[in-house]
Every structure is written in structure tokens, then in C-alpha cells.
The first five atom37 places (N, CA, C, CB, O) and aatype in JSON, in Angstrom:
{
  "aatype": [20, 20, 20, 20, 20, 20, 20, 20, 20, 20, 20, 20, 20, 20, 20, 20, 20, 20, 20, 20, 20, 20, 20, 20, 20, 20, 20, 20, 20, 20, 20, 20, 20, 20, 20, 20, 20, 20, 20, 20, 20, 20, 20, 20, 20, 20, 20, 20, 20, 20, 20, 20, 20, 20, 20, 20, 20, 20, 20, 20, 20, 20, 20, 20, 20, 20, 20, 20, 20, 20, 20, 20, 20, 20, 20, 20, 20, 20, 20, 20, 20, 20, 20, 20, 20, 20, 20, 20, 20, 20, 20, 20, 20, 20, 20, 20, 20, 20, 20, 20, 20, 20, 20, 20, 20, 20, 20, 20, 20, 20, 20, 20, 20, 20, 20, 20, 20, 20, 20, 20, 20, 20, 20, 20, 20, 20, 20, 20, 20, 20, 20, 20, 20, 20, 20, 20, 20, 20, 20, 20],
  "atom_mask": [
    [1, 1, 1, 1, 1],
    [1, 1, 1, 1, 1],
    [1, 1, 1, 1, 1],
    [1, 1, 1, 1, 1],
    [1, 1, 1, 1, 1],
    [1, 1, 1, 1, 1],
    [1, 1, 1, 1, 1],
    [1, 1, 1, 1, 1],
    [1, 1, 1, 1, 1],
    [1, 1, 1, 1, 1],
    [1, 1, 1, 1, 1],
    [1, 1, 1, 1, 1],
    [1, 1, 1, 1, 1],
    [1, 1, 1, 1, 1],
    [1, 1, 1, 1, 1],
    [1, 1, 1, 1, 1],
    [1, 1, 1, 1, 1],
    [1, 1, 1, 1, 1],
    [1, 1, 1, 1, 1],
    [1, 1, 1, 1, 1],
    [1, 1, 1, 1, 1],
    [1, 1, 1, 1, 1],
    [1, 1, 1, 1, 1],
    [1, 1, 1, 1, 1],
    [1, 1, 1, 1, 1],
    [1, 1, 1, 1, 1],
    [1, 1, 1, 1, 1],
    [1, 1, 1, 1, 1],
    [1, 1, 1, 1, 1],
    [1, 1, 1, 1, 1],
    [1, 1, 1, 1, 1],
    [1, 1, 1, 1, 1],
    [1, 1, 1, 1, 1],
    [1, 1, 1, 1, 1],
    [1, 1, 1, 1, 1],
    [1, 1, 1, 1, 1],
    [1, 1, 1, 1, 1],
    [1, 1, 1, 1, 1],
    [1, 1, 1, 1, 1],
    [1, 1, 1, 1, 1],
    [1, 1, 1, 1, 1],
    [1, 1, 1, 1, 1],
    [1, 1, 1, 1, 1],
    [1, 1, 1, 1, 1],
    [1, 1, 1, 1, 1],
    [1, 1, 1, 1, 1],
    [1, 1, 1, 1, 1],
    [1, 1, 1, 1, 1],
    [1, 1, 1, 1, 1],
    [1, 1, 1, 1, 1],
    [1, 1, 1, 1, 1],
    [1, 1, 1, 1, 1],
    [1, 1, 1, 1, 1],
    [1, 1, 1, 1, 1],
    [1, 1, 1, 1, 1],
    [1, 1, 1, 1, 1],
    [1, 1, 1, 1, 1],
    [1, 1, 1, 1, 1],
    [1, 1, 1, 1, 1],
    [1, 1, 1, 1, 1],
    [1, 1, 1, 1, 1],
    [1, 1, 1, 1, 1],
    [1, 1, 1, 1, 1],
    [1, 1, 1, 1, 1],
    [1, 1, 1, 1, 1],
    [1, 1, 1, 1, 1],
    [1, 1, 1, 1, 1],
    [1, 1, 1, 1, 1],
    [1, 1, 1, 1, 1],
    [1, 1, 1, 1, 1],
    [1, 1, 1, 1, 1],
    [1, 1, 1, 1, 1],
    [1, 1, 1, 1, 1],
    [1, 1, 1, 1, 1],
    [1, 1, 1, 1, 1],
    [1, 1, 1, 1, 1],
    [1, 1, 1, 1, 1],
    [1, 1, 1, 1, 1],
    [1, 1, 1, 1, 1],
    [1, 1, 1, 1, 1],
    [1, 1, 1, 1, 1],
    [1, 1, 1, 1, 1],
    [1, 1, 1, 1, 1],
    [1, 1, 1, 1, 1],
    [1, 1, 1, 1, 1],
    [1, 1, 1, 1, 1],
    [1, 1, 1, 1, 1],
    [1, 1, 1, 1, 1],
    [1, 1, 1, 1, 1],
    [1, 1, 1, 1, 1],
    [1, 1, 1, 1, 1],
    [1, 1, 1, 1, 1],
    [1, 1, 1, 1, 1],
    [1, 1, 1, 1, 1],
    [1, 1, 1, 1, 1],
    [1, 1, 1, 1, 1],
    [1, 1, 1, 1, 1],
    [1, 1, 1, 1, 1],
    [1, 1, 1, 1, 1],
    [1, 1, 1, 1, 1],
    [1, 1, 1, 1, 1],
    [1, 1, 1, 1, 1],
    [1, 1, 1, 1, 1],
    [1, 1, 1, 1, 1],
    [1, 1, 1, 1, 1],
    [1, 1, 1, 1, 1],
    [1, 1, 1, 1, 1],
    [1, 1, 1, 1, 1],
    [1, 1, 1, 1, 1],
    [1, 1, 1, 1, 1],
    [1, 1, 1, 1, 1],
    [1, 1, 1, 1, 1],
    [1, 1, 1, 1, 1],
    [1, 1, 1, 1, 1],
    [1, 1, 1, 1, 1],
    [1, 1, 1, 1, 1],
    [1, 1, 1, 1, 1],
    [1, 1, 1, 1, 1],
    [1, 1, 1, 1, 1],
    [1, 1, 1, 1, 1],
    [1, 1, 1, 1, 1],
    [1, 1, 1, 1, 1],
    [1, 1, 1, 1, 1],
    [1, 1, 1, 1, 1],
    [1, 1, 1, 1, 1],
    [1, 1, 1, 1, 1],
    [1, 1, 1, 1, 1],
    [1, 1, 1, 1, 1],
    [1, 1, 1, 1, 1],
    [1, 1, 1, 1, 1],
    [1, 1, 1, 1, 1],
    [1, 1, 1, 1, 1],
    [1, 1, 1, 1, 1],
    [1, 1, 1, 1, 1],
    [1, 1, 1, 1, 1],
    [1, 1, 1, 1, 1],
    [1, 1, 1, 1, 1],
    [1, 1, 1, 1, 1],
    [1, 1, 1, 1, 1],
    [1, 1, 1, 1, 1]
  ],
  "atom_positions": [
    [[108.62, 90.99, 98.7], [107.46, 91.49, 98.01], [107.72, 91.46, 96.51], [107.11, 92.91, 98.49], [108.56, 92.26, 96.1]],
    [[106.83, 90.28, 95.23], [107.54, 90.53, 94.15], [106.79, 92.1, 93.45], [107.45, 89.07, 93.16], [105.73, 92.57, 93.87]],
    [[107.54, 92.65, 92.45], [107.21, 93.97, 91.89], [107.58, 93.7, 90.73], [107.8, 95.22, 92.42], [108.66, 93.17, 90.49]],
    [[106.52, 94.1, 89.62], [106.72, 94.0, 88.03], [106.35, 95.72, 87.83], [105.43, 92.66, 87.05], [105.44, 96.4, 88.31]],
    [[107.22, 95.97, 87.14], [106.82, 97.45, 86.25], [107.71, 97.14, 85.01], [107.33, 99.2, 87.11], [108.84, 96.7, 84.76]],
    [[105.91, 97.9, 83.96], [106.67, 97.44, 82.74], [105.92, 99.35, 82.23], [106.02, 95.39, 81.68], [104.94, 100.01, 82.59]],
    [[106.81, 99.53, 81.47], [106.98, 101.56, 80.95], [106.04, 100.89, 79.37], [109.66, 102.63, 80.45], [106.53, 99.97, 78.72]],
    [[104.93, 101.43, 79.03], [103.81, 101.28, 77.91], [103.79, 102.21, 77.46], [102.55, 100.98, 78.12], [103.76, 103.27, 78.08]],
    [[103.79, 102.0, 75.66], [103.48, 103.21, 74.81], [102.38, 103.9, 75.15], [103.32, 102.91, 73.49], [101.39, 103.31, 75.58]],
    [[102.43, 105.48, 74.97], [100.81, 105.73, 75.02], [100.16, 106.09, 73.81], [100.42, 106.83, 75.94], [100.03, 107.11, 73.14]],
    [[99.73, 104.73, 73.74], [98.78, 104.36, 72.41], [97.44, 103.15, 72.61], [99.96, 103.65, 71.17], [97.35, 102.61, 73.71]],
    [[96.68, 102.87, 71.78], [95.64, 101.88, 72.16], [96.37, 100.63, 72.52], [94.58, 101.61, 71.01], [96.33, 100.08, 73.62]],
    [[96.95, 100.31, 71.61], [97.51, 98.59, 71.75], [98.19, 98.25, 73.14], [98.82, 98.2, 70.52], [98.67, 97.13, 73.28]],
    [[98.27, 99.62, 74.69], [99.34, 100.05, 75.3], [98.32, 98.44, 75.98], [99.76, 101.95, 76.02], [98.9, 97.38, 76.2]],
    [[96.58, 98.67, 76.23], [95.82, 97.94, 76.96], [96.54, 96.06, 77.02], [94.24, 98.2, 76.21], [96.86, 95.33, 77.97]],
    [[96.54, 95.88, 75.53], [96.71, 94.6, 75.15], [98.18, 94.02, 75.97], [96.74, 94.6, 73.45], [98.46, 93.03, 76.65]],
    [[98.67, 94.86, 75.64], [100.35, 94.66, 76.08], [100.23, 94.31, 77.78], [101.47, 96.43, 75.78], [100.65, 93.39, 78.48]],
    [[99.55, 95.35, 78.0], [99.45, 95.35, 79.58], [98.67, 93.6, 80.43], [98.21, 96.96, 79.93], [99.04, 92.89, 81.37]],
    [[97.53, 93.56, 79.51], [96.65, 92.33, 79.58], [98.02, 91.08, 79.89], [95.58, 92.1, 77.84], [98.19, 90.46, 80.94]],
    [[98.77, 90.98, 78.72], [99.45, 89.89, 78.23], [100.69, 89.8, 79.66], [100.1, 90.23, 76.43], [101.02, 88.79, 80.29]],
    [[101.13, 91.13, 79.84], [102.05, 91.29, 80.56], [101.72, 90.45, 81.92], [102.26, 92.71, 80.66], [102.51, 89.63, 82.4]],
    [[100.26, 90.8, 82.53], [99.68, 90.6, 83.8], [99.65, 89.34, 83.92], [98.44, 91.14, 84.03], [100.19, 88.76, 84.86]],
    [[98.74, 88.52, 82.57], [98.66, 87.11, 82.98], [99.64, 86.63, 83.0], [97.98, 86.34, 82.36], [99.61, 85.58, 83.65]],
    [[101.09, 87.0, 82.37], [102.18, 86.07, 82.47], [102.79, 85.92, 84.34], [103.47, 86.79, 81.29], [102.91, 84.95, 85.09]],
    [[103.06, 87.5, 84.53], [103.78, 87.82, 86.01], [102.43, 86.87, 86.91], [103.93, 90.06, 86.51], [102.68, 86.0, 87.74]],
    [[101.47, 87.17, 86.64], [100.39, 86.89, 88.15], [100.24, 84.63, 88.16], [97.87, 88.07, 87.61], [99.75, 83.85, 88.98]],
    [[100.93, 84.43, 86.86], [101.22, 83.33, 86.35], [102.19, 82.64, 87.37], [101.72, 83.54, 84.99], [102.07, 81.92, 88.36]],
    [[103.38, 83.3, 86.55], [104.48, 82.75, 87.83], [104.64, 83.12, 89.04], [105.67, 82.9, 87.63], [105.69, 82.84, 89.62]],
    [[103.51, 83.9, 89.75], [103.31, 84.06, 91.11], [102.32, 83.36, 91.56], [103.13, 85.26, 91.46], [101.91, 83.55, 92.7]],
    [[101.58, 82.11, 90.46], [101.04, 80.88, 91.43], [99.33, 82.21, 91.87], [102.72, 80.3, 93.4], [98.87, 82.41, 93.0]],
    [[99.07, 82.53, 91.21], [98.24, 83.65, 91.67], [96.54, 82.73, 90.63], [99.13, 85.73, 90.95], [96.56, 82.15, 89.54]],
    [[95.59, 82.94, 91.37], [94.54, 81.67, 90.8], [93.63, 82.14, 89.78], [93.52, 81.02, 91.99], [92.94, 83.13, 90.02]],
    [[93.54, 81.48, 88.54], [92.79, 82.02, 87.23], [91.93, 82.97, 87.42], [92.05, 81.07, 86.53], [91.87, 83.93, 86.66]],
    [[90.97, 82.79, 88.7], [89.97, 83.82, 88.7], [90.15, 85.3, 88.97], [89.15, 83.45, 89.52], [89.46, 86.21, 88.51]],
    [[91.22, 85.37, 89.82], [91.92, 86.6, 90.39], [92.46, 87.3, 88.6], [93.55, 86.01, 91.78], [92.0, 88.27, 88.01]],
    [[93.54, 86.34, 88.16], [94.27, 86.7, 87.12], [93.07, 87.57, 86.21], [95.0, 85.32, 86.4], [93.2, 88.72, 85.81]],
    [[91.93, 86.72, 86.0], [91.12, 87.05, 85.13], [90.48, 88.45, 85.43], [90.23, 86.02, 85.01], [90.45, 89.39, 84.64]],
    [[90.06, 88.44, 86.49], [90.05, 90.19, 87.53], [91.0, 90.73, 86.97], [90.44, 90.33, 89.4], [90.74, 91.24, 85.88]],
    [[92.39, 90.81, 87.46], [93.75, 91.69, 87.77], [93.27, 91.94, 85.91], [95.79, 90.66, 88.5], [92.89, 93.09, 85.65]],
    [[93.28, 91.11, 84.91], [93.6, 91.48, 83.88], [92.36, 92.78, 83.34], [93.8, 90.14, 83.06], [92.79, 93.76, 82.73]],
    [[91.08, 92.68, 83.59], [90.15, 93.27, 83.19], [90.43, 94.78, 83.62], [88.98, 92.64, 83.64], [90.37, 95.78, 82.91]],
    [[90.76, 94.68, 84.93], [91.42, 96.05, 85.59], [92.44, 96.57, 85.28], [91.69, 96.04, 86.75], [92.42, 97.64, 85.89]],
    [[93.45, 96.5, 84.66], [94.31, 96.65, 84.23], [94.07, 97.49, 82.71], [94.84, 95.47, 84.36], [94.45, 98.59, 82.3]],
    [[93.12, 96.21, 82.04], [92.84, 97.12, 80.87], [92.21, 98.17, 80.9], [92.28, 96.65, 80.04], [92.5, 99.06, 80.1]],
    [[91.3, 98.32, 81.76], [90.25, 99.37, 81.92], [90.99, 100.44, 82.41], [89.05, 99.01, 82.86], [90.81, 101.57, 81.95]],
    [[91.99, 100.18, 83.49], [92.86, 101.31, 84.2], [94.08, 101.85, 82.89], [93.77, 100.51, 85.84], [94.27, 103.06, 82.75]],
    [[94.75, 100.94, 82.11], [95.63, 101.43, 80.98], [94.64, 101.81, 79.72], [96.76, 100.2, 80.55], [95.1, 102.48, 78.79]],
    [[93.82, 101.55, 79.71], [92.8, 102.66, 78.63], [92.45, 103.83, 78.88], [91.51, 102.28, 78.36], [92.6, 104.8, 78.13]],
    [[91.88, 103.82, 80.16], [91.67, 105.33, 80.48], [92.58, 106.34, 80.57], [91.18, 105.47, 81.54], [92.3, 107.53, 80.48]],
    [[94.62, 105.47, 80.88], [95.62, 106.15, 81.19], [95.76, 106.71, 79.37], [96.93, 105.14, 82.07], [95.84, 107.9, 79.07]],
    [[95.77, 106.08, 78.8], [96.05, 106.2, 77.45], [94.8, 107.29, 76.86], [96.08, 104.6, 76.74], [95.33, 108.32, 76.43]],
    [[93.5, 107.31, 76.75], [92.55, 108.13, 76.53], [92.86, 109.18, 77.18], [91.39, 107.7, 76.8], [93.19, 110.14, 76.49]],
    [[92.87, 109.34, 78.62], [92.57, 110.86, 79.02], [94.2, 111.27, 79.8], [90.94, 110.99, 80.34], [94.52, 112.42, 80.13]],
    [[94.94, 110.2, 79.94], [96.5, 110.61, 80.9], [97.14, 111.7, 79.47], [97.99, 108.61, 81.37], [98.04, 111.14, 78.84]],
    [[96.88, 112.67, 79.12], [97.46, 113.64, 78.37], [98.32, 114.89, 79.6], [96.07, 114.31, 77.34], [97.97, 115.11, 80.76]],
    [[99.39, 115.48, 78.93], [99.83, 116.7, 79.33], [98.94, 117.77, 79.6], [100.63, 117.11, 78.51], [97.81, 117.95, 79.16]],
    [[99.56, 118.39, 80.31], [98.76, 119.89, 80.25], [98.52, 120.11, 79.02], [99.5, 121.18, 80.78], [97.42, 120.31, 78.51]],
    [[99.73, 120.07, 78.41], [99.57, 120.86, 76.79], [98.84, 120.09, 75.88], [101.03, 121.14, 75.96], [98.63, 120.45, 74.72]],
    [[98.47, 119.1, 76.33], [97.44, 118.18, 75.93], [98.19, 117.4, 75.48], [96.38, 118.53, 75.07], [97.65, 116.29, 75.52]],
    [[99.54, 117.33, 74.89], [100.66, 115.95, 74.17], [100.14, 115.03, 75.07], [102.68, 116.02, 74.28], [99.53, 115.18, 76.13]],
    [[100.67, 113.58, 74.15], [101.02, 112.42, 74.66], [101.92, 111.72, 74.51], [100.41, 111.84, 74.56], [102.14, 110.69, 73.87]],
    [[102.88, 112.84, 75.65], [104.59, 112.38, 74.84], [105.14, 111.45, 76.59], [106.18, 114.63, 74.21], [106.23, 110.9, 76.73]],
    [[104.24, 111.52, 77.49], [104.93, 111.06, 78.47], [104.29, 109.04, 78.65], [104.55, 112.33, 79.92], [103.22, 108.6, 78.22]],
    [[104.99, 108.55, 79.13], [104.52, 107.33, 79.07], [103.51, 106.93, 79.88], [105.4, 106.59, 79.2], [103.13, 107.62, 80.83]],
    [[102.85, 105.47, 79.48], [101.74, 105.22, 80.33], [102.58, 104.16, 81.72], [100.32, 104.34, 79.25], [103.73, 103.95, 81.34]],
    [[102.4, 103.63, 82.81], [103.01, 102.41, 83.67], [102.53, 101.83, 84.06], [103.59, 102.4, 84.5], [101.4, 102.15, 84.43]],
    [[103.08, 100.38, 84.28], [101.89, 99.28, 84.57], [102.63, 98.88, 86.21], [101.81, 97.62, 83.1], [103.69, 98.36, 85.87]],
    [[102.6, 98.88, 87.25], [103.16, 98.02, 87.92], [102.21, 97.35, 88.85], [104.2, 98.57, 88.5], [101.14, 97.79, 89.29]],
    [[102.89, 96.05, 89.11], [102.31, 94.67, 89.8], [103.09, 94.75, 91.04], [102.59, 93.11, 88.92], [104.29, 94.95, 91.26]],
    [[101.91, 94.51, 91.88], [103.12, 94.51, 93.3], [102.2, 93.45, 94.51], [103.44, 96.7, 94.21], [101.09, 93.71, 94.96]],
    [[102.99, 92.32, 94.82], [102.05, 91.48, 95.89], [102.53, 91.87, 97.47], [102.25, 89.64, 95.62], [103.74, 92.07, 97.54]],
    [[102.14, 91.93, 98.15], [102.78, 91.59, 99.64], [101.29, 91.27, 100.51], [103.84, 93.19, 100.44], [100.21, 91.81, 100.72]],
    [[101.91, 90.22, 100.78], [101.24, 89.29, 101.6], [100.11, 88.84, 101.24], [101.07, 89.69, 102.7], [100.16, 88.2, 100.19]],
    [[98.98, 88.94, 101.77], [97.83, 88.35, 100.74], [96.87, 89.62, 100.02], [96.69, 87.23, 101.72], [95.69, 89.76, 100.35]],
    [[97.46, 90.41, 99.14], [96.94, 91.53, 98.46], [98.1, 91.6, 97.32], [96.74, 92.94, 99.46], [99.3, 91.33, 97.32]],
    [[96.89, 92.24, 96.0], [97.59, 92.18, 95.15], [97.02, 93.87, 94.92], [97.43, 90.85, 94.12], [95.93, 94.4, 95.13]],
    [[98.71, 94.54, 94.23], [98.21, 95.77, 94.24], [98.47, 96.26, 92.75], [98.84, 96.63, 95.37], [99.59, 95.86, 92.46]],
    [[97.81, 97.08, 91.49], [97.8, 97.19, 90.64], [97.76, 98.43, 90.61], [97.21, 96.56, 90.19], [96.77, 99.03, 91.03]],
    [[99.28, 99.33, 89.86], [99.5, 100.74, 89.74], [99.18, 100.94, 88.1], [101.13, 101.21, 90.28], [99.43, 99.95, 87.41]],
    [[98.68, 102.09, 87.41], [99.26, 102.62, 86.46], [99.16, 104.35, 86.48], [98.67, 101.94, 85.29], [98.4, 105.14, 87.03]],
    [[100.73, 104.53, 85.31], [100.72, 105.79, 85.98], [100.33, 106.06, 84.43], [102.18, 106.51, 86.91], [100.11, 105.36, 83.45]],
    [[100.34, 107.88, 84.81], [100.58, 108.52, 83.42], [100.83, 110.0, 83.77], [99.24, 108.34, 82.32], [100.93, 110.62, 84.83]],
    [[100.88, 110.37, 82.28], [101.63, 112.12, 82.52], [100.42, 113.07, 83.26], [102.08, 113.08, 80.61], [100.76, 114.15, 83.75]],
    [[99.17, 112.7, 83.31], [98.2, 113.4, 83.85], [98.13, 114.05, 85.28], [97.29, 112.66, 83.71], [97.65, 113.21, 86.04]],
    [[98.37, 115.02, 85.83], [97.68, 115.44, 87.24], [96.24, 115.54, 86.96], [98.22, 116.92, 87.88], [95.7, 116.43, 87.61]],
    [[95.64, 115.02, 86.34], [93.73, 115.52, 86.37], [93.45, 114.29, 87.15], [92.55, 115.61, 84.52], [93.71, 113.3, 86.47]],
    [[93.02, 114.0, 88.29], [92.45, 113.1, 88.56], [91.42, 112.07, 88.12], [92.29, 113.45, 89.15], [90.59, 112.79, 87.56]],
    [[91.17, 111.39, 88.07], [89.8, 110.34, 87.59], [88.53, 110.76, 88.1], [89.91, 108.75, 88.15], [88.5, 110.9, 89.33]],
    [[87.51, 110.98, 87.49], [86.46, 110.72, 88.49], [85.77, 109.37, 88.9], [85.5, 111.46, 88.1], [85.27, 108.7, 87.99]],
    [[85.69, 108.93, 90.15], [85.76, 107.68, 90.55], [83.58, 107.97, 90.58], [87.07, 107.31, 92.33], [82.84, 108.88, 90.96]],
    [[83.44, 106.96, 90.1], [81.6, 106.4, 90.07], [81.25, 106.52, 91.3], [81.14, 104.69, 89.62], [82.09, 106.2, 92.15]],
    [[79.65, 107.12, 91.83], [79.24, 107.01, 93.06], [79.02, 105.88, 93.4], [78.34, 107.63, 93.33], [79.3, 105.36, 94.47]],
    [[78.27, 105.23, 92.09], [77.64, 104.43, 91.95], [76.71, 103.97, 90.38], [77.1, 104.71, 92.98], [76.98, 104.58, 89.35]],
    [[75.94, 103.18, 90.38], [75.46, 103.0, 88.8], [74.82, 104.04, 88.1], [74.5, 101.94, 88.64], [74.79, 104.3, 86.89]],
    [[74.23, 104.71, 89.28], [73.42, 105.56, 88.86], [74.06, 107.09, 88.32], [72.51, 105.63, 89.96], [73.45, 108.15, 88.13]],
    [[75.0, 106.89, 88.21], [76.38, 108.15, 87.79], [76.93, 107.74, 87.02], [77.53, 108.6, 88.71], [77.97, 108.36, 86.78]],
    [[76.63, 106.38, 86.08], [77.12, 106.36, 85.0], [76.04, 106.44, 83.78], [77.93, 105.27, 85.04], [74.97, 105.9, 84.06]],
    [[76.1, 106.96, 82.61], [75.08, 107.12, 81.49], [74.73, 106.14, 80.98], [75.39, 107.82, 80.52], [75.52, 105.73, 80.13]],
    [[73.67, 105.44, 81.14], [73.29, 104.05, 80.49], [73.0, 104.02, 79.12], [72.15, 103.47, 81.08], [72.75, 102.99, 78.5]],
    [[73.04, 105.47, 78.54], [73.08, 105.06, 76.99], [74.61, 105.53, 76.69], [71.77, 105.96, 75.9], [74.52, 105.86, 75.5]],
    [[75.44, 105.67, 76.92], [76.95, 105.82, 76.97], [77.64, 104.86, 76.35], [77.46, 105.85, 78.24], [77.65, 103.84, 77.04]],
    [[78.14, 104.77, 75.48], [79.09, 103.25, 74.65], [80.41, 102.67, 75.43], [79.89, 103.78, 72.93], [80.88, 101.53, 75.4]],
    [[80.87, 103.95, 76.2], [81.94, 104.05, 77.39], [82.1, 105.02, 78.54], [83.06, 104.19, 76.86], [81.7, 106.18, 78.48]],
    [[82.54, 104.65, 79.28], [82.49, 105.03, 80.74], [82.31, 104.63, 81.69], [81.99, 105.58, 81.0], [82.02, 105.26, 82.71]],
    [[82.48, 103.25, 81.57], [81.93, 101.81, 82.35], [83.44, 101.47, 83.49], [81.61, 100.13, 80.8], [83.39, 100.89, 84.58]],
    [[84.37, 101.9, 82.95], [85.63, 101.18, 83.08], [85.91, 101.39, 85.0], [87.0, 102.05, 81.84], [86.12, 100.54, 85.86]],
    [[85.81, 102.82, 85.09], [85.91, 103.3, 86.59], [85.08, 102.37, 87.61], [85.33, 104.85, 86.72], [85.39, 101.99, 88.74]],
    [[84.01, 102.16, 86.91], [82.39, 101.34, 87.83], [83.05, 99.97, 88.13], [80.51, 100.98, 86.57], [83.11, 99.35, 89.19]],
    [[83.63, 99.6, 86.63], [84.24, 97.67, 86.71], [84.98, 97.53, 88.06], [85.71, 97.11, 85.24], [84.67, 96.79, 88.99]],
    [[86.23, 98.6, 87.95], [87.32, 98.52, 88.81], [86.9, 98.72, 90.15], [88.32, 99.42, 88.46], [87.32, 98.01, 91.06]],
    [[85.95, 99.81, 90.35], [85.29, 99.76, 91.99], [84.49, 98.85, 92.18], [84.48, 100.91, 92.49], [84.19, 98.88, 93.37]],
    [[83.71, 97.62, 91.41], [82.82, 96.83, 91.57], [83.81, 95.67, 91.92], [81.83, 96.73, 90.42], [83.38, 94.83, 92.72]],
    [[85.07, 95.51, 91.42], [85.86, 94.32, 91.47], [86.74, 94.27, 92.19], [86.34, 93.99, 90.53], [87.31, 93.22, 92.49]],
    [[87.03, 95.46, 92.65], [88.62, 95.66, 93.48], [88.34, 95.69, 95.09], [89.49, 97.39, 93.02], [87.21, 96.1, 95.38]],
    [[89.12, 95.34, 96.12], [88.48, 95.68, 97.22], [88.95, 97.09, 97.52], [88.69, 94.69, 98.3], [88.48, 97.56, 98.55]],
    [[89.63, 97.72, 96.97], [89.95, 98.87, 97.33], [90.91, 99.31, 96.07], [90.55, 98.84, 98.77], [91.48, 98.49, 95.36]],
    [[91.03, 101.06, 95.86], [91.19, 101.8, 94.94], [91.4, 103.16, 95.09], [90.37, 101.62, 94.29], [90.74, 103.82, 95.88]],
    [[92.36, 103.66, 94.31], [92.22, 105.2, 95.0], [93.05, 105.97, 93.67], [93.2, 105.43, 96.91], [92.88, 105.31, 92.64]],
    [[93.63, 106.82, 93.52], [94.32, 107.76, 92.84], [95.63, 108.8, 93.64], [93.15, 108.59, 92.31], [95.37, 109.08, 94.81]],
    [[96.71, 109.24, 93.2], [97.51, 110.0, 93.79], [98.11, 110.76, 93.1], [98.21, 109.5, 94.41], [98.36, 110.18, 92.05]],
    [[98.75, 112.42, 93.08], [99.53, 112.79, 91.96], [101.3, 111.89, 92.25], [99.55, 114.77, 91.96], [101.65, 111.16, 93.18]],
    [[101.9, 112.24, 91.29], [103.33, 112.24, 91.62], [103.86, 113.02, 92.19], [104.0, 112.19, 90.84], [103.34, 114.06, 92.59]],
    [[104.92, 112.72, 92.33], [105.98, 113.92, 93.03], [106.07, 115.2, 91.89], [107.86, 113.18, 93.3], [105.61, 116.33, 92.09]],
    [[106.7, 114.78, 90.77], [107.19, 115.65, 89.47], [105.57, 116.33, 88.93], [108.1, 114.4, 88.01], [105.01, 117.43, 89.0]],
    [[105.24, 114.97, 88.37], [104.84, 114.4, 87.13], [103.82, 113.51, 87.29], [105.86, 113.78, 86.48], [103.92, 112.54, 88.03]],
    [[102.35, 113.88, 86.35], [101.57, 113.01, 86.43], [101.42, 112.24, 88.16], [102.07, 112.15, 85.26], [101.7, 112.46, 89.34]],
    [[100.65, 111.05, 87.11], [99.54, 110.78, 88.24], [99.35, 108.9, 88.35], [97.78, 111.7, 87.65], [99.43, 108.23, 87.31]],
    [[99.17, 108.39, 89.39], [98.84, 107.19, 89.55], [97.41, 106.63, 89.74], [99.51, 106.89, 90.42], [96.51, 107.3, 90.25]],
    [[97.24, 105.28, 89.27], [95.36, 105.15, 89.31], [96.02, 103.81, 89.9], [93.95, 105.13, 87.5], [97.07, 103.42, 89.38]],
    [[95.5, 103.14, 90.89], [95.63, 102.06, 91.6], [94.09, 101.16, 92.18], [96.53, 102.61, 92.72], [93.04, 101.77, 92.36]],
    [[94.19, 99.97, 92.36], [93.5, 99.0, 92.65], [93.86, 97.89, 93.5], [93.21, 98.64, 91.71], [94.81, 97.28, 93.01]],
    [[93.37, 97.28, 94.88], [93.73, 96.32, 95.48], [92.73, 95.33, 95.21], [93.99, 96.6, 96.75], [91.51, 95.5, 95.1]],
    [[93.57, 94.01, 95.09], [92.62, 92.65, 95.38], [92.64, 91.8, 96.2], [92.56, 91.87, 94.61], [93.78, 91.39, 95.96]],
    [[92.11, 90.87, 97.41], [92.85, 90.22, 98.12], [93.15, 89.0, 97.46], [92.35, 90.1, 99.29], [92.64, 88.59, 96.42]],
    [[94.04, 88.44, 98.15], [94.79, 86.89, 96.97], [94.36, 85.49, 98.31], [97.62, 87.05, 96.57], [94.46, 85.63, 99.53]],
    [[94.13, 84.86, 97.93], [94.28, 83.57, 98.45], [95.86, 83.3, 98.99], [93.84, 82.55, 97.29], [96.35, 83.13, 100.1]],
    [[96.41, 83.35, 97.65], [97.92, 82.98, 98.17], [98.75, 84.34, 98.96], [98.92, 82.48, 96.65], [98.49, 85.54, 98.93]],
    [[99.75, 83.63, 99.59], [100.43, 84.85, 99.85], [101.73, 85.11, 98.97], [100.78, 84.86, 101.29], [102.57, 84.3, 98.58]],
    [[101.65, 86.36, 98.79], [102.39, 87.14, 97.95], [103.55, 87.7, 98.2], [101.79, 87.95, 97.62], [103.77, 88.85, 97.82]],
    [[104.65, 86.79, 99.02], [105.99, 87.49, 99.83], [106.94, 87.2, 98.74], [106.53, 86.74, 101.49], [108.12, 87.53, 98.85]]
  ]
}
């Protein structure tokens, strides 16, 4: 099963890093432009929101954001963590997001694109936001 985790500042630029990171790994896993082009959009949307709202209790943003890539078999699975236990609120649907809103779109992208998605706390610390895609290729 290959596995990429890469540890991201938590700062804006954390998105970009993450973007660059994805297309390279989902690259040399032979993984097909259109997917890549998915995995990457989700990614940003999932490491923005980690970076915007993954704060401490105490509200710092001293703990890091995480990106990890993980294939097995024909699914591709996309983690990021952060210092947050607050969960996400995941979209019902369109009609639960504010259409005059400049942002808040990001949760809707990832459930519109992913075949599956969910959230978990950690053991310690913070919290994980995850996304599945299925792959054409297989991913062993």
C-alpha cells in the first residue's frame, strides 16, 4: 500500500505546498490526470479549512497541519490532520450553503467529488478530515 505524509506549516501557503506535493506522489503512482486534478482540489480545500479553523482550544496555531496520501487497491485515500477536536460541519446539501457567501464552498466540493468522506478525533490530539476516490489503477 504506497503512503505519503508530508507535516505542513499552519499557514496559507500550507494549501499550495500540499497541491504541489499531491501532483508529484499521485504522479509517480501512474494515477490519471483527471483523478490527480480531483485529489489536488480536495486537498486544497481540506488543507485550507485545516489551516483556517484547525486552531487549539486556546485558539493558537502552534500545532501542525498533515497531509497524507494513501492508495490500496483501487481507492485513493486523502487524510489531513490538525490540532482541532471541533469537527467540520459536513453540507446537507446546496441548499446549506450561503449563496451570497465568498467562502464555504470547500466542504460541498469535497462531498460532490469524493466517493466517500468522513472526519475522526485523534487519540491525543486534534483531528482528521478525510476523503476517498476510486482509481482506475490499482494502488498496491
Amino acid at each position: 500500500m504506497p503512503l505519503t505524509r508530508l507535516p505542513l506549516p499552519h499557514k496559507p501557503e500550507a494549501a499550495s505546498r500540499a497541491r504541489n506535493r499531491t501532483r508529484e506522489v499521485l504522479s509517480l503512482w501512474r494515477v490519471g490526470a483527471g483523478l490527480i486534478a480531483t485529489a489536488e482540489l480536495a486537498v486544497s480545500e481540506l488543507v485550507t479549512n485545516a489551516v483556517r479553523h484547525g486552531v487549539c482550544l486556546c485558539g493558537c496555531t502552534r500545532g501542525t497541519v498533515s497531509l497524507a496520501l494513501l492508495g490500496a487497491g483501487d481507492r485513493l485515500r486523502i487524510e489531513v490532520g490538525d490540532p482541532s477536536r471541533t469537527p467540520p460541519r459536513w453540507p446537507t446539501g446546496i441548499e446549506s450553503v450561503d449563496r451570497e457567501a465568498e467562502e464555504g464552498r470547500g466542504l460541498l466540493l469535497v462531498t460532490a467529488l469524493a466517493s466517500d468522506w468522513g472526519d475522526h478525533a485523534r487519540p491525543l490530539r486534534g483531528k482528521v478530515v478525510w476523503c476517498e476516490f476510486a482509481c482506475r489503477a490499482t494502488l498496491d
